CSV table of C-alpha atoms and ligand atoms in Angstrom, one decimal:
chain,number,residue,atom,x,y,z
P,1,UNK,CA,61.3,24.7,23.8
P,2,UNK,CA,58.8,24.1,20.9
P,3,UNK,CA,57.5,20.8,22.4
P,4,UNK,CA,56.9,22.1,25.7
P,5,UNK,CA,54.5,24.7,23.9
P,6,UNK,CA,53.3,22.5,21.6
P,7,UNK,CA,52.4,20.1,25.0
P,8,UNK,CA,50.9,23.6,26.7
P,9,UNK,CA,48.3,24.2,23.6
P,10,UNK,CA,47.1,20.3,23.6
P,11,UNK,CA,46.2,20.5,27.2
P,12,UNK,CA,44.2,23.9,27.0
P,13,UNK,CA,42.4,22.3,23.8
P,14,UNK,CA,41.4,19.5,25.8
P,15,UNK,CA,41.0,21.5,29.2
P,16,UNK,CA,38.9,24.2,26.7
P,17,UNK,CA,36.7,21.5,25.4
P,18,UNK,CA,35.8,19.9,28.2
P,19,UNK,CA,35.0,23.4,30.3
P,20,UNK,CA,32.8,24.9,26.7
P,21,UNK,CA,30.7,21.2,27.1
P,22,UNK,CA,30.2,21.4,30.5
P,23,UNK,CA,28.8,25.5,30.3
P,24,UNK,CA,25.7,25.4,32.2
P,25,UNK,CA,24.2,28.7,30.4
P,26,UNK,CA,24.9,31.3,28.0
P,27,UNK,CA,26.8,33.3,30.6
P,28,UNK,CA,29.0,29.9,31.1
P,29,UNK,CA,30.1,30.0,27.6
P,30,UNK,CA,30.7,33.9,27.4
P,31,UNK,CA,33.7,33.2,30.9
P,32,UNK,CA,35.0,29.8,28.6
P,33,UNK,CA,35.8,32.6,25.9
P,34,UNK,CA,36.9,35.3,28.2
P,35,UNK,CA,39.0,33.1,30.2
P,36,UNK,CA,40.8,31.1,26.9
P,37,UNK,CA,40.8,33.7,24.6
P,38,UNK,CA,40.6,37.0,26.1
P,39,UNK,CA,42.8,39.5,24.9
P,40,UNK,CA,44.4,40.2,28.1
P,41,UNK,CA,44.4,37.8,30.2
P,42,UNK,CA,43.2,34.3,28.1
P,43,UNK,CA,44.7,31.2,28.5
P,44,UNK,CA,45.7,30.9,24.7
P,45,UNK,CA,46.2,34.0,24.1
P,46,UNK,CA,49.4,34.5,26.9
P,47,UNK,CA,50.6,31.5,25.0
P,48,UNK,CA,50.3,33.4,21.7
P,49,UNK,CA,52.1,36.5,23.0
P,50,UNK,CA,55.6,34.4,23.8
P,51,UNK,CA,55.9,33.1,20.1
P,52,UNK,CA,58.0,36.3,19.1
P,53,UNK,CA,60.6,34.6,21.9
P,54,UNK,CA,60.9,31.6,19.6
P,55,UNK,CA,63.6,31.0,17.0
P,56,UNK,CA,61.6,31.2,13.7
P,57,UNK,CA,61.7,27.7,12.6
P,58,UNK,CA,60.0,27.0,15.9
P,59,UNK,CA,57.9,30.3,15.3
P,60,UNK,CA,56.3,28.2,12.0
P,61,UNK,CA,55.4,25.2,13.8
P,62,UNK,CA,54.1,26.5,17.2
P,63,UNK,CA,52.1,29.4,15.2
P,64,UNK,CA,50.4,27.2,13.0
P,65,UNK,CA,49.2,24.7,15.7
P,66,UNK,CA,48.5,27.8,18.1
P,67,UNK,CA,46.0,28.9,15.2
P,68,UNK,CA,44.5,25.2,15.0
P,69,UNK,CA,43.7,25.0,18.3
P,70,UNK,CA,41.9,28.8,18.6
P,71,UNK,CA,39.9,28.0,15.5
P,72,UNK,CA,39.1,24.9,17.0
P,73,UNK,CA,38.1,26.8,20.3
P,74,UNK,CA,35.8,29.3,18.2
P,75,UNK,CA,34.0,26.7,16.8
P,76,UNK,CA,32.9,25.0,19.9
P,77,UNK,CA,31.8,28.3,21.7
P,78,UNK,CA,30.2,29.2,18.9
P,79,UNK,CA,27.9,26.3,18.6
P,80,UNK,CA,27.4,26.4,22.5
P,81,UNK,CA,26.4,30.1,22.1
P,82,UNK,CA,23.7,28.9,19.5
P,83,UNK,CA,22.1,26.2,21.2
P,84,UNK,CA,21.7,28.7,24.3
P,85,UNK,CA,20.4,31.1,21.8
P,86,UNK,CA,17.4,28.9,20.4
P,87,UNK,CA,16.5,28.3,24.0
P,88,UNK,CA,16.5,32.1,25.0
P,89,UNK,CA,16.3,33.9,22.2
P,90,UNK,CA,13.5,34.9,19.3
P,91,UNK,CA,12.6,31.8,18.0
P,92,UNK,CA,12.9,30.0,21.0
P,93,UNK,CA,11.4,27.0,21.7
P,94,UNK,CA,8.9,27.5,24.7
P,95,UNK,CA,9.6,24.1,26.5
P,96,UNK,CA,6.5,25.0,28.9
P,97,UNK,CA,4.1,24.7,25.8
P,98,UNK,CA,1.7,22.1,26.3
P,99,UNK,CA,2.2,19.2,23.2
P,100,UNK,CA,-0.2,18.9,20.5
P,101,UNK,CA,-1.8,15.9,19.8
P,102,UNK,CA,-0.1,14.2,16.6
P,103,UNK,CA,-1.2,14.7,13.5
P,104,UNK,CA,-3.1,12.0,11.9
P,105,UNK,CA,-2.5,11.1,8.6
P,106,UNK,CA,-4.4,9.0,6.7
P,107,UNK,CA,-3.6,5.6,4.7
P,108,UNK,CA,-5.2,3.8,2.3
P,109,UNK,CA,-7.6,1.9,2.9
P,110,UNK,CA,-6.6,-2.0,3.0
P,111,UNK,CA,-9.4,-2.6,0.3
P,112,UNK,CA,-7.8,-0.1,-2.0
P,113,UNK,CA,-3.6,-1.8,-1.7
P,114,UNK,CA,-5.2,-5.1,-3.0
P,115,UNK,CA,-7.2,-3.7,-5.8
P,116,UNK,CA,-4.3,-0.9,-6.9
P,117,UNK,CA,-1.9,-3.4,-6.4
P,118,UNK,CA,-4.0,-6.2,-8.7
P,119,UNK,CA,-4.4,-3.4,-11.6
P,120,UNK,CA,-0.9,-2.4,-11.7
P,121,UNK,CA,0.1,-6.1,-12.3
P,122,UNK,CA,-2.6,-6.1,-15.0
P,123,UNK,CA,-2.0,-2.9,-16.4
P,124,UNK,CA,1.9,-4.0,-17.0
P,125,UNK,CA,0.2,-7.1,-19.0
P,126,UNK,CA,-1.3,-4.8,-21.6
P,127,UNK,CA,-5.4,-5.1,-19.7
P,128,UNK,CA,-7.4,-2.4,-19.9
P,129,UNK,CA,-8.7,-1.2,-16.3
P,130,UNK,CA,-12.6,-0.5,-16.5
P,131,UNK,CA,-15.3,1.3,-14.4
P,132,UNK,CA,-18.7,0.2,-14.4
P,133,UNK,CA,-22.1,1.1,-12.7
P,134,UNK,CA,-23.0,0.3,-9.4
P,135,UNK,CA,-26.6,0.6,-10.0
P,136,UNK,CA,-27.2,-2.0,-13.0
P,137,UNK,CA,-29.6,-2.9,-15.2
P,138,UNK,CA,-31.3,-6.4,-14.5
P,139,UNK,CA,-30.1,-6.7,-18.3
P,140,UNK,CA,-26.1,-6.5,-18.3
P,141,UNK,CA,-26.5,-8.4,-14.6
P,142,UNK,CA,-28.1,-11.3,-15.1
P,143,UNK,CA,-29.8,-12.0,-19.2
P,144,UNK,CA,-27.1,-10.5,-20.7
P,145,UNK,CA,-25.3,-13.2,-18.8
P,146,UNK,CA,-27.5,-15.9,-19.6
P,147,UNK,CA,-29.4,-16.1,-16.3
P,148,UNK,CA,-32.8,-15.2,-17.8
P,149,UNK,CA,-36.0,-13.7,-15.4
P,150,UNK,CA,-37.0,-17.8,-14.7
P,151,UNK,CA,-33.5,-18.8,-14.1
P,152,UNK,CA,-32.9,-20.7,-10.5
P,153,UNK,CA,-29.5,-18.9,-10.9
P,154,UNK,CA,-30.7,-15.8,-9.9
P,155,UNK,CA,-31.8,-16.9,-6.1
P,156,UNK,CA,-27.9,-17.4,-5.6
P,157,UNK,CA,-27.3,-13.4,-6.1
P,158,UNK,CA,-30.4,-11.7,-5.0
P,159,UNK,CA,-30.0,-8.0,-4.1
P,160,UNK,CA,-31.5,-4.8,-4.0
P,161,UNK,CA,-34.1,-3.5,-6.2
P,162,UNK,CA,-34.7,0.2,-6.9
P,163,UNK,CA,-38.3,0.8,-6.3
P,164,UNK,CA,-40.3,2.3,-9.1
P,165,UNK,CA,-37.8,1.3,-11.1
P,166,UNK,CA,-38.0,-2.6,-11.6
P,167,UNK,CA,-35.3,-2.8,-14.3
P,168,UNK,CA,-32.4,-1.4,-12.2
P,169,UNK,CA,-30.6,-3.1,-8.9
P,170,UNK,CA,-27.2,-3.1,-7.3
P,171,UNK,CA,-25.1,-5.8,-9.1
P,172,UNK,CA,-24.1,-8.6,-7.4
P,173,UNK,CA,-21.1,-8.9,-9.2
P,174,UNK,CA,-18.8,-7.5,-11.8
P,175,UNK,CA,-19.3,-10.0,-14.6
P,176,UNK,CA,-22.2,-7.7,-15.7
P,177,UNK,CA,-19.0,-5.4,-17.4
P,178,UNK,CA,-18.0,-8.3,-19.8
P,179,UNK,CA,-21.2,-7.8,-22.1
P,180,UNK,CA,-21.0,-4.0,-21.1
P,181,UNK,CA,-17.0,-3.8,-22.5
P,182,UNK,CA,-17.2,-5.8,-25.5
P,183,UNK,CA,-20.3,-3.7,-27.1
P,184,UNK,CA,-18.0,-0.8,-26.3
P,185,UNK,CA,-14.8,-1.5,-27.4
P,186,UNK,CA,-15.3,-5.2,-29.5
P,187,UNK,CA,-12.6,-8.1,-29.9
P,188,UNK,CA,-9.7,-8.5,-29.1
P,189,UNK,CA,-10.2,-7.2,-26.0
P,190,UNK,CA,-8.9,-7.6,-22.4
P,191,UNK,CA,-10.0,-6.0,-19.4
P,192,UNK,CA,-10.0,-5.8,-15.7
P,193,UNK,CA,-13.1,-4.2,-13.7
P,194,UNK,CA,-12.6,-3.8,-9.8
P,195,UNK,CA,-15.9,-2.9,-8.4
P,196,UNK,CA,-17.8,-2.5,-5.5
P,197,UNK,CA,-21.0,-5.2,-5.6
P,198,UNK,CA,-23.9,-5.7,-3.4
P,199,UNK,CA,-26.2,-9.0,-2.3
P,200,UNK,CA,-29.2,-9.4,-0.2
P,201,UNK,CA,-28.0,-11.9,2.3
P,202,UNK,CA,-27.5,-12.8,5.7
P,203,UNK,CA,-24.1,-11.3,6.4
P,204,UNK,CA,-21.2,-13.7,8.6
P,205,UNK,CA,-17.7,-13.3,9.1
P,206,UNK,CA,-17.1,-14.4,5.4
P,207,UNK,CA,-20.6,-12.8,3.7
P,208,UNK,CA,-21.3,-9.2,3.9
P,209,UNK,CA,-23.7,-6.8,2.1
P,210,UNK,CA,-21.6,-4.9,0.5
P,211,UNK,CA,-18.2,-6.4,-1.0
P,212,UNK,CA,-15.6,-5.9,-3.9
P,213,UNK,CA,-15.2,-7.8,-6.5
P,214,UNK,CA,-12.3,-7.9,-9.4
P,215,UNK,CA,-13.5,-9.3,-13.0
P,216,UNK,CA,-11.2,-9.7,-15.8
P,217,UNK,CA,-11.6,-11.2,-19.0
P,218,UNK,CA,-9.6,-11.6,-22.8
P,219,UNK,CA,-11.7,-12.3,-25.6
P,220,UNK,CA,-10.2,-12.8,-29.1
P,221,UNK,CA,-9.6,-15.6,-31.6
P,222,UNK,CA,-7.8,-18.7,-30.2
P,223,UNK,CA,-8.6,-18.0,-26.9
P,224,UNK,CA,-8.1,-20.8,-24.1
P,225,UNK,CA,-8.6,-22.4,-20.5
P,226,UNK,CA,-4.3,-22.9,-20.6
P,227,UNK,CA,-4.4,-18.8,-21.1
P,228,UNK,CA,-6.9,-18.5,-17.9
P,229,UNK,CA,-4.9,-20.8,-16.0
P,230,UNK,CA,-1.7,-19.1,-16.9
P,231,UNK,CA,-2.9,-15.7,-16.0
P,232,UNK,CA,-4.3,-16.7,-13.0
P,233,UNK,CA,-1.3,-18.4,-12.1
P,234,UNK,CA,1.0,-15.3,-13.1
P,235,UNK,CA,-1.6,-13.1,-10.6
P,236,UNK,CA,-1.8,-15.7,-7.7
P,237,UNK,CA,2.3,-15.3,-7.8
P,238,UNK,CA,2.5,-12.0,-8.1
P,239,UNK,CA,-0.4,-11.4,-5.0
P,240,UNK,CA,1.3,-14.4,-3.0
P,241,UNK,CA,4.7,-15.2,-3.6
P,242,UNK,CA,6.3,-18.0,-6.6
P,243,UNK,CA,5.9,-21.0,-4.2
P,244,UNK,CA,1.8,-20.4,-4.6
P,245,UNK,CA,-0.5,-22.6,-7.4
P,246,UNK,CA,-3.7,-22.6,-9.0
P,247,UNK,CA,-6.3,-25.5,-9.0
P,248,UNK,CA,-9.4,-25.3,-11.0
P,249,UNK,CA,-12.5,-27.7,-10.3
P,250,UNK,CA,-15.7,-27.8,-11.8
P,251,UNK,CA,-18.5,-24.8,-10.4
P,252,UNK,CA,-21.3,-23.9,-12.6
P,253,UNK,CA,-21.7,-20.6,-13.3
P,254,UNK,CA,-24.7,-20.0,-15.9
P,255,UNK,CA,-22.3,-17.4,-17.9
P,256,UNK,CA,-19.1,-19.7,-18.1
P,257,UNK,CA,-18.8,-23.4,-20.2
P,258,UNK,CA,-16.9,-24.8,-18.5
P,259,UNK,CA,-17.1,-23.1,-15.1
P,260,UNK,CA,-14.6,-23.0,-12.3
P,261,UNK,CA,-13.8,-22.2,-9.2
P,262,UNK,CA,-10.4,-21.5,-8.6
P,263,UNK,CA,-8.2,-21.8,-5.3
P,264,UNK,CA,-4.7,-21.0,-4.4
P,265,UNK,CA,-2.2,-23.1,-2.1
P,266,UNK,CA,-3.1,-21.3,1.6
P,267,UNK,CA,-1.3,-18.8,2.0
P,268,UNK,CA,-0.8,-19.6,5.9
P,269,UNK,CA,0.6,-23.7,5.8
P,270,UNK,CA,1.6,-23.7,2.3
P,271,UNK,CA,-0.3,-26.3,1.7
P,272,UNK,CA,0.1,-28.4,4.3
P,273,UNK,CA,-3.4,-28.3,5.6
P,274,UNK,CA,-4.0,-25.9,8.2
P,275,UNK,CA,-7.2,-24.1,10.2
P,276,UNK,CA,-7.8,-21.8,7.2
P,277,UNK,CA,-7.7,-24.1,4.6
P,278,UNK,CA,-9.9,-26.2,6.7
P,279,UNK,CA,-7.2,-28.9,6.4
P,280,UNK,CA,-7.1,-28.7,2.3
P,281,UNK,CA,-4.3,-26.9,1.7
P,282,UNK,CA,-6.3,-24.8,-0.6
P,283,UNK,CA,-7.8,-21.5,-0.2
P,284,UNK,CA,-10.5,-20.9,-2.5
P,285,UNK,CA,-10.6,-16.6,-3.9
P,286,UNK,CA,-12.1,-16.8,-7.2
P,287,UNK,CA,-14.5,-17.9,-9.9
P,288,UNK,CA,-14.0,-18.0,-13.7
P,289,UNK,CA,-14.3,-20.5,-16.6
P,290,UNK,CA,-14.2,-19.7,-20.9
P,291,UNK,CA,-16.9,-17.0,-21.6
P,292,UNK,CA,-20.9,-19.0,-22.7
P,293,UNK,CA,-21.9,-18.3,-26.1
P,294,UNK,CA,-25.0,-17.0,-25.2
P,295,UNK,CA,-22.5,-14.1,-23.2
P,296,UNK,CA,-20.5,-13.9,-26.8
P,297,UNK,CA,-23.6,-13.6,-28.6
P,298,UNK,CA,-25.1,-10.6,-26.4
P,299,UNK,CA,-22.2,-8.7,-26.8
P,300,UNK,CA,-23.0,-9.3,-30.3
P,301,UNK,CA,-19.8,-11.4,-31.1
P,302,UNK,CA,-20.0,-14.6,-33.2
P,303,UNK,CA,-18.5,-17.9,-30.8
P,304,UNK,CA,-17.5,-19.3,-33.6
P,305,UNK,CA,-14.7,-16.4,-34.6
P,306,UNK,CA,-13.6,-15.5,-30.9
P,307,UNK,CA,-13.7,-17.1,-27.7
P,308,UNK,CA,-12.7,-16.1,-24.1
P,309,UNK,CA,-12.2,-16.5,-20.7
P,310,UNK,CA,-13.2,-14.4,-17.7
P,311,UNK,CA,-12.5,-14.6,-14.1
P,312,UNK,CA,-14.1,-12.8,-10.5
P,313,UNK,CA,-11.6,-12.0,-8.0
P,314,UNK,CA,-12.9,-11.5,-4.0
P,315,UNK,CA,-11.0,-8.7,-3.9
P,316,UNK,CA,-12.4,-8.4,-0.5
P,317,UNK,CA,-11.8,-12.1,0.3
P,318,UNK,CA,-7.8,-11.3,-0.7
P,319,UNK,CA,-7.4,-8.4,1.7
P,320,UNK,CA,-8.6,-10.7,4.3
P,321,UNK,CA,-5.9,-13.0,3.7
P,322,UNK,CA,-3.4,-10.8,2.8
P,323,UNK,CA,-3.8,-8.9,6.5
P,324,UNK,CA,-5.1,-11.9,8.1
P,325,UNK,CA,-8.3,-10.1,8.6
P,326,UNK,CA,-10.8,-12.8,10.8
P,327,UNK,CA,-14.1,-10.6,10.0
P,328,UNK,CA,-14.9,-9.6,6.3
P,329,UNK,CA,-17.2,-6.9,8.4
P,330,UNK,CA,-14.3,-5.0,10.0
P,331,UNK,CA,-13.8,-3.3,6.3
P,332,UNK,CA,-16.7,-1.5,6.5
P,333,UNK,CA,-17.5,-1.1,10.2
P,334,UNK,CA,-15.8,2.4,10.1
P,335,UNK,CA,-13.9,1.7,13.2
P,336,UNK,CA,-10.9,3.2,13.3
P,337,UNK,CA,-9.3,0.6,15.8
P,338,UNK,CA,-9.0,-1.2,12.7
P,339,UNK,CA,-8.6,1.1,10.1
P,340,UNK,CA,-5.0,2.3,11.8
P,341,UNK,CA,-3.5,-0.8,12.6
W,1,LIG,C1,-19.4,-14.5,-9.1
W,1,LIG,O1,-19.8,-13.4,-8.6
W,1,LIG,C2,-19.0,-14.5,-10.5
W,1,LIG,N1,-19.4,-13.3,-11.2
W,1,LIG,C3,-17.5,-14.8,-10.7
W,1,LIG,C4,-17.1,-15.2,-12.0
W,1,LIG,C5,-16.7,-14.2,-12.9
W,1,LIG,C6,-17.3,-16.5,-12.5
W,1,LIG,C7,-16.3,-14.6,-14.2
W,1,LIG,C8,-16.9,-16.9,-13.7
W,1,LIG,C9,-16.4,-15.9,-14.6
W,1,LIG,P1,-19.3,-15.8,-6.8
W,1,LIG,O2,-20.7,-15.5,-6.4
W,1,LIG,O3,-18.7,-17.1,-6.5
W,1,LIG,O4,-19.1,-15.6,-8.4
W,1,LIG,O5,-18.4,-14.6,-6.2
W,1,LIG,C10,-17.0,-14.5,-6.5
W,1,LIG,C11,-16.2,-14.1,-5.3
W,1,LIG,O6,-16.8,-12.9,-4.7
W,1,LIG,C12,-16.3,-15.2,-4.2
W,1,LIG,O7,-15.3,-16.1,-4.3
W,1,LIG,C13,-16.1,-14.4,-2.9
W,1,LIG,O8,-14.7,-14.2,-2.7
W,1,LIG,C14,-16.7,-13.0,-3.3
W,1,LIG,N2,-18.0,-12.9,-2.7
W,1,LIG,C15,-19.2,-13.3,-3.1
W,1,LIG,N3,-20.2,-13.0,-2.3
W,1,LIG,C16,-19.6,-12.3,-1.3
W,1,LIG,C17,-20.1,-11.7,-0.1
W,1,LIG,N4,-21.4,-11.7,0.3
W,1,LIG,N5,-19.2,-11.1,0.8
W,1,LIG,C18,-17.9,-11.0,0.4
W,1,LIG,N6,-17.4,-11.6,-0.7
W,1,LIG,C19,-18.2,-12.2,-1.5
């Protein structure tokens, strides 16, 4: 007798739970309950009202599934009954609403990644991170940098003068920082400057006006070119993967003996010689070299007690690679085509 009830409740759970899914409204739902667990005349409950018939051993088992199955039953109807309710009810969803636009959110700019990324890899190796001016004085630019007023040096960075004022001008670079620093804080020191610079040229795919820069420098006794190389290396890594390498080759730089420029295995063939390595294998991203005693001797340091090395990232000239960036001019064209990609 038990397992034919105990058959009878399975196949109104399953007959209940496909009917309660099915309910088209609200009204649906209200005849499921009515129908399966109305006190007079629901499906369960005439099922319920015959356990007293039962022997009591049969009573225990058939109750206690009877139960599962109303619970069960509740559950669903209730859940049905509140996803009517959202649609209907205070609250509700108005599904005629016209949608509003999406939000936009903003990001960072591409600029900003390479130059926060760079200074938390620095920061972990014990550098300071340093601000410096924009508008510079012809001093900590260029002579404090030994590129005195009659220097040919000076026609590579020309830039903008402030009229009336014919000792200031945008810098060109950030090495104007180095003499800046060490008058502040003295040696030992080492210190990373991302900056924004400026240069009066003709601007291409690979030149613009306006451009970031990312100097760093370590000044102390014992200083040498194996510490440059190994820090650049370290950086190079850490911006490009293990696989990458640094090569140095002579570049003169009037602030720098000797100076360098420095390149990194192309980040696109690996080396193997590709269209943006113009068939080198090497990228080139930065100039550096060990600090000119003339530099020491300005920040009133004596060359013979300390030496040092400094080096210029592109930070701009990074980004480019790192997002495959064709144009150095998208960065500050403003165009947000770009700027959301
Ligand atoms: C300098 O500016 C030196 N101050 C770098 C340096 C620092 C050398 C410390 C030695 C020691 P250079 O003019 O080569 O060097 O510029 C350095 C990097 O800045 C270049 O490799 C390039 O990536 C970037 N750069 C220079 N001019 C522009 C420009 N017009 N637009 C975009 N990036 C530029």
């Amino acid at each position: 007798m038990s397992a034919v009830v105990l058959a009878q409740l399975d196949a109104i759970l399953a007959r209940a739970t496909d009917l309660i899914s099915k309910a088209p409204d609200a009204e649906g739902v209200e005849q499921c309950d009515i129908g399966l667990l109305g006190r007079k005349n629901g499906e369960l409950t005439a099922i319920l009202k015959t356990l007293s018939s039962l022997d009591e051993e049969s009573r225990k088992t058939v109750g206690a599934r009877a139960n599962q199955v109303k619970n069960e039953i509740e559950v669903m109807i209730n859940a049905r009954r509140r996803e009517f309710a959202a649609l209907t009810g205070a609250g509700a969803i108005d599904i005629s609403e016209p949608v509003l636009p999406r939000p936009e959110y903003g990001a960072l700019h591409p600029i900003t990644e390479v130059r926060q990324n760079l200074e938390t890899f620095f920061r972990g190796k014990g550098f300071l991170v340093l601000d410096g001016p924009e508008l510079e004085s012809e001093f900590y630019n260029f002579e404090a940098l030994n590129i005195p007023a009659d220097h040919p040096a000076r026609d590579m960075q020309d830039t903008f003068y402030i009229k009336d004022h014919p000792t200031l001008l945008m810098r060109t670079h950030t090495s104007g920082m180095q003499v800046r620093a060490l008058q502040m804080y003295g040696a030992p020191l080492a210190a990373v400057v991302p900056g924004r610079c400026f240069r009066n040229e003709a601007t291409d795919v690979r030149h613009e006006h306006t451009f970031y820069q990312f100097e760093g420098f370590v000044v102390g006794e014992n200083v040498t070119l194996a510490h440059l190389k190994g820090t650049l290396e370290a950086a190079a890594q850490h911006l490009y993967g293990p696989q990458t390498h640094v090569r140095l080759r002579p570049k003169f730089y009037p602030f720098v003996e000797p100076g360098m420029n420095g390149e990194v295995t192309c980040v696109i063939c690996a080396g193997q010689g590709c269209k943006l390595c113009k068939g080198t294998g090497w990228l080139e991203i930065f100039g550096c070299g060990m600090i000119h005693p003339e530099v020491l001797k300005a920040a009133k340091l004596d060359p013979k007690k300390v030496s040092g090395f400094a080096f210029g990232l592109g930070l701009t000239r990074i980004a480019m690679l790192k997002y495959g960036v064709g144009d150095v001019r998208e960065f500050n064209a403003g165009d947000l085509n770009f700027l959301q990609q």
